[in-house]
Amino acid sequence: MADLSFDYYLCAMSKALIEDLSFLTEVSRQPEQEIKVSEEQNSMPGQKKLYMESYGCQMNFADSEIVTSILQKEGFVTTSNSLEADLILLNTCAIRENAEQKIRNRLKQLNHQKAQKPGMLIGVLGCMAERLKAQLLNEERSVDMVVGPDAYRDLPRLVAEAQGGHKGVNVFLSREETYADITPVRLGSNGVSAFISIMRGCDNMCSFCVVPFTRGRERSRDPHSVVAEAKDLFEKGFREVTLLGQNVDSYKWSPETNTKLTIEKSVEASLIVNFAQLLEQVALIDPRLRVRFSTSHPKDITDEVLLTIARYPNICNYIHLPAQSGSSSVLERMNRTYSREWYLHKIKAIREIVGEDAGISTDSIAGFCGETEEEHLETLSLMEEVKYDFAYMFAYSERPGTPAAKKYTDDVPENIKKRRLQEIIQLQKEHSGYRNQLAVGKVHQVLVEGDSKRSDLFLTGRNSENKVVVFPKEGYRKGDYVDVLVEQCTTATLIGKALSHSSFAI
Ligand code: SF4
């Protein structure tokens, strides 16, 4: 058995290389750059084949699992090879210009394939479909159907119409739809962790954001169906679920209605299930089922949620709390509806109630309309005050139709945006290193997700604070909870040795 000490791991990969590679891969991983491709499924001769590419956020990946489930009922099986497909679906993101440009380039490539296979159909789903609607059919000749995030139940009809030569569009945004009764088909799953969407849409109107226009008004999913899905996953061997929503803190459901606006107006408080209560219901399934959630909103996160996290060891000590900017004047132009002081008050509450070790990450936009150098420095000083474990960092990208595009000029020059973004990334790198160093010398409970990408002599998983931990395999395996003593770290990874399997009070 090779010497699997940390030095072995390090000499296998030079420290500096790990340092920069892993950090660069981590921080510069923009959500819209992530792509998931459908898997190869066994098929019978002549069976219809579906090839799907999913772009963007976890909500989109969760939607692709719903779409696959709907089309499987129509006899489709998925393939990982677009050349074999009868139906190609692109589930798209519209969060930034380059996300949409990527889809247009992809459609050009697929157009050639379609020329070789005339019967093949191409559909565009997701936020770009919702943003552009029928215009996309006119602009992209290879596209046969355009389907918005709330219209996936209509896919079987649209596919049948297109097979008959009729192109179709359905971009109706619903006030009720949550797909609660559809069991997702897990795509590209590691069999350990899975996403469960608990709500759809967003009632906030952040001025830079397209989501309210592409995903509609907020509606929360029946908690019984969320708990049932989590229970089913646990029984299937999954050991972690992440509850998904654009703004999970405004989750509100009642037997009478699932739209927040109506609930707040008319439903008796005792009948409402809020996010803290839903979190507790999922945590009570089994102490060996870890619970994560994303994304929180500084305006709505409550002490009740923080106290619920503190009460249940299996609810992870990690919160993604997008600040977007550290300047109250920029936050006002962004219509984020909170100030720097309010935000810092929430961070203080997290540290006090959940703990100093709690993992906190953020989203940060550099170069928003009118951003002065002083306002940029306020973002850096906010980061200095919080010291985030991790961050998604972007340069502002104006989106057509958003309040910001209508009200403000995108006047920060590109080179200034880039320089400010680099300063934010550099500072975050220092803080990620600092926060990871605090984890060294401590024992962390790690849920193993599989072999390390760099060596199958090592396993990788995450601790409760959502940090990646690698350690020598030594007979442990995927799905195990392992107590790991962390001995060293890089800015993106904790490295240690296994002490034993974790014990649970069951
Ligand atoms: S909270 Fe703001 S940034 Fe987030 S999805 Fe809603 S509108 Fe967009």
mmCIF file of N, CA, C and O in Angstrom, residues 240 290 292 316-318 357 439 444-447 449 461-469 486 494:
data_model
loop_
_atom_site.group_PDB
_atom_site.id
_atom_site.type_symbol
_atom_site.label_atom_id
_atom_site.label_comp_id
_atom_site.label_asym_id
_atom_site.label_seq_id
_atom_site.Cartn_x
_atom_site.Cartn_y
_atom_site.Cartn_z
ATOM 1 N N GLU A 240 -27.715 13.033 1.216
ATOM 2 C CA GLU A 240 -27.752 14.494 1.299
ATOM 3 C C GLU A 240 -28.752 15.056 0.297
ATOM 4 O O GLU A 240 -28.795 14.614 -0.867
ATOM 5 N N ARG A 290 -28.254 14.410 5.407
ATOM 6 C CA ARG A 290 -27.803 15.803 5.517
ATOM 7 C C ARG A 290 -28.742 16.697 4.723
ATOM 8 O O ARG A 290 -29.206 16.321 3.633
ATOM 9 N N ARG A 292 -29.067 20.555 3.029
ATOM 10 C CA ARG A 292 -28.489 21.852 2.631
ATOM 11 C C ARG A 292 -29.602 22.631 1.923
ATOM 12 O O ARG A 292 -30.656 22.067 1.595
ATOM 13 N N CYS A 316 -26.826 21.353 7.521
ATOM 14 C CA CYS A 316 -25.431 21.782 7.402
ATOM 15 C C CYS A 316 -25.209 23.237 7.796
ATOM 16 O O CYS A 316 -26.070 24.095 7.593
ATOM 17 N N ASN A 317 -24.016 23.462 8.367
ATOM 18 C CA ASN A 317 -23.626 24.822 8.824
ATOM 19 C C ASN A 317 -23.098 25.636 7.660
ATOM 20 O O ASN A 317 -21.948 26.085 7.672
ATOM 21 N N TYR A 318 -23.891 25.793 6.653
ATOM 22 C CA TYR A 318 -23.429 26.530 5.475
ATOM 23 C C TYR A 318 -24.583 27.340 4.897
ATOM 24 O O TYR A 318 -25.691 26.817 4.724
ATOM 25 N N ASP A 357 -17.630 28.884 12.963
ATOM 26 C CA ASP A 357 -17.167 27.995 11.882
ATOM 27 C C ASP A 357 -18.135 27.928 10.711
ATOM 28 O O ASP A 357 -17.819 27.374 9.660
ATOM 29 N N ALA A 439 -9.647 25.595 9.644
ATOM 30 C CA ALA A 439 -10.197 24.228 9.732
ATOM 31 C C ALA A 439 -9.110 23.183 9.985
ATOM 32 O O ALA A 439 -9.420 22.033 10.302
ATOM 33 N N HIS A 444 -13.368 16.767 11.152
ATOM 34 C CA HIS A 444 -14.583 17.138 10.417
ATOM 35 C C HIS A 444 -15.334 15.884 10.000
ATOM 36 O O HIS A 444 -14.724 14.910 9.554
ATOM 37 N N GLN A 445 -16.657 15.954 10.097
ATOM 38 C CA GLN A 445 -17.462 14.833 9.600
ATOM 39 C C GLN A 445 -17.651 15.035 8.094
ATOM 40 O O GLN A 445 -18.208 16.044 7.670
ATOM 41 N N VAL A 446 -17.129 14.090 7.311
ATOM 42 C CA VAL A 446 -17.157 14.216 5.849
ATOM 43 C C VAL A 446 -18.104 13.175 5.256
ATOM 44 O O VAL A 446 -18.044 11.999 5.625
ATOM 45 N N LEU A 447 -18.986 13.618 4.369
ATOM 46 C CA LEU A 447 -19.838 12.677 3.626
ATOM 47 C C LEU A 447 -19.122 12.393 2.313
ATOM 48 O O LEU A 447 -18.912 13.302 1.502
ATOM 49 N N GLU A 449 -18.296 11.541 -1.348
ATOM 50 C CA GLU A 449 -19.034 11.615 -2.617
ATOM 51 C C GLU A 449 -18.395 10.757 -3.705
ATOM 52 O O GLU A 449 -19.008 10.497 -4.736
ATOM 53 N N GLY A 461 -15.037 14.437 -0.426
ATOM 54 C CA GLY A 461 -16.404 14.661 0.076
ATOM 55 C C GLY A 461 -16.455 16.075 0.626
ATOM 56 O O GLY A 461 -15.542 16.870 0.359
ATOM 57 N N ARG A 462 -17.525 16.414 1.354
ATOM 58 C CA ARG A 462 -17.594 17.751 1.929
ATOM 59 C C ARG A 462 -17.957 17.682 3.403
ATOM 60 O O ARG A 462 -18.670 16.769 3.849
ATOM 61 N N ASN A 463 -17.454 18.665 4.144
ATOM 62 C CA ASN A 463 -17.855 18.744 5.558
ATOM 63 C C ASN A 463 -19.149 19.557 5.662
ATOM 64 O O ASN A 463 -19.674 20.039 4.650
ATOM 65 N N SER A 464 -19.635 19.756 6.865
ATOM 66 C CA SER A 464 -20.916 20.449 7.044
ATOM 67 C C SER A 464 -20.856 21.882 6.519
ATOM 68 O O SER A 464 -21.840 22.411 6.007
ATOM 69 N N GLU A 465 -19.659 22.495 6.549
ATOM 70 C CA GLU A 465 -19.474 23.879 6.088
ATOM 71 C C GLU A 465 -19.307 23.939 4.572
ATOM 72 O O GLU A 465 -18.925 24.980 4.028
ATOM 73 N N ASN A 466 -19.579 22.803 3.876
ATOM 74 C CA ASN A 466 -19.525 22.749 2.408
ATOM 75 C C ASN A 466 -18.117 22.897 1.842
ATOM 76 O O ASN A 466 -17.930 23.346 0.705
ATOM 77 N N LYS A 467 -17.116 22.527 2.656
ATOM 78 C CA LYS A 467 -15.745 22.572 2.144
ATOM 79 C C LYS A 467 -15.362 21.189 1.604
ATOM 80 O O LYS A 467 -15.723 20.179 2.200
ATOM 81 N N VAL A 468 -14.607 21.197 0.511
ATOM 82 C CA VAL A 468 -14.151 19.944 -0.095
ATOM 83 C C VAL A 468 -13.010 19.374 0.745
ATOM 84 O O VAL A 468 -12.074 20.102 1.100
ATOM 85 N N VAL A 469 -13.114 18.101 1.110
ATOM 86 C CA VAL A 469 -12.093 17.438 1.926
ATOM 87 C C VAL A 469 -11.603 16.195 1.178
ATOM 88 O O VAL A 469 -12.423 15.431 0.655
ATOM 89 N N VAL A 486 -8.205 17.081 9.708
ATOM 90 C CA VAL A 486 -7.616 17.888 8.631
ATOM 91 C C VAL A 486 -6.218 18.339 9.045
ATOM 92 O O VAL A 486 -6.049 18.916 10.112
ATOM 93 N N LEU A 494 -9.439 20.997 1.720
ATOM 94 C CA LEU A 494 -8.887 20.550 2.999
ATOM 95 C C LEU A 494 -8.349 19.132 2.795
ATOM 96 O O LEU A 494 -8.995 18.320 2.120
#
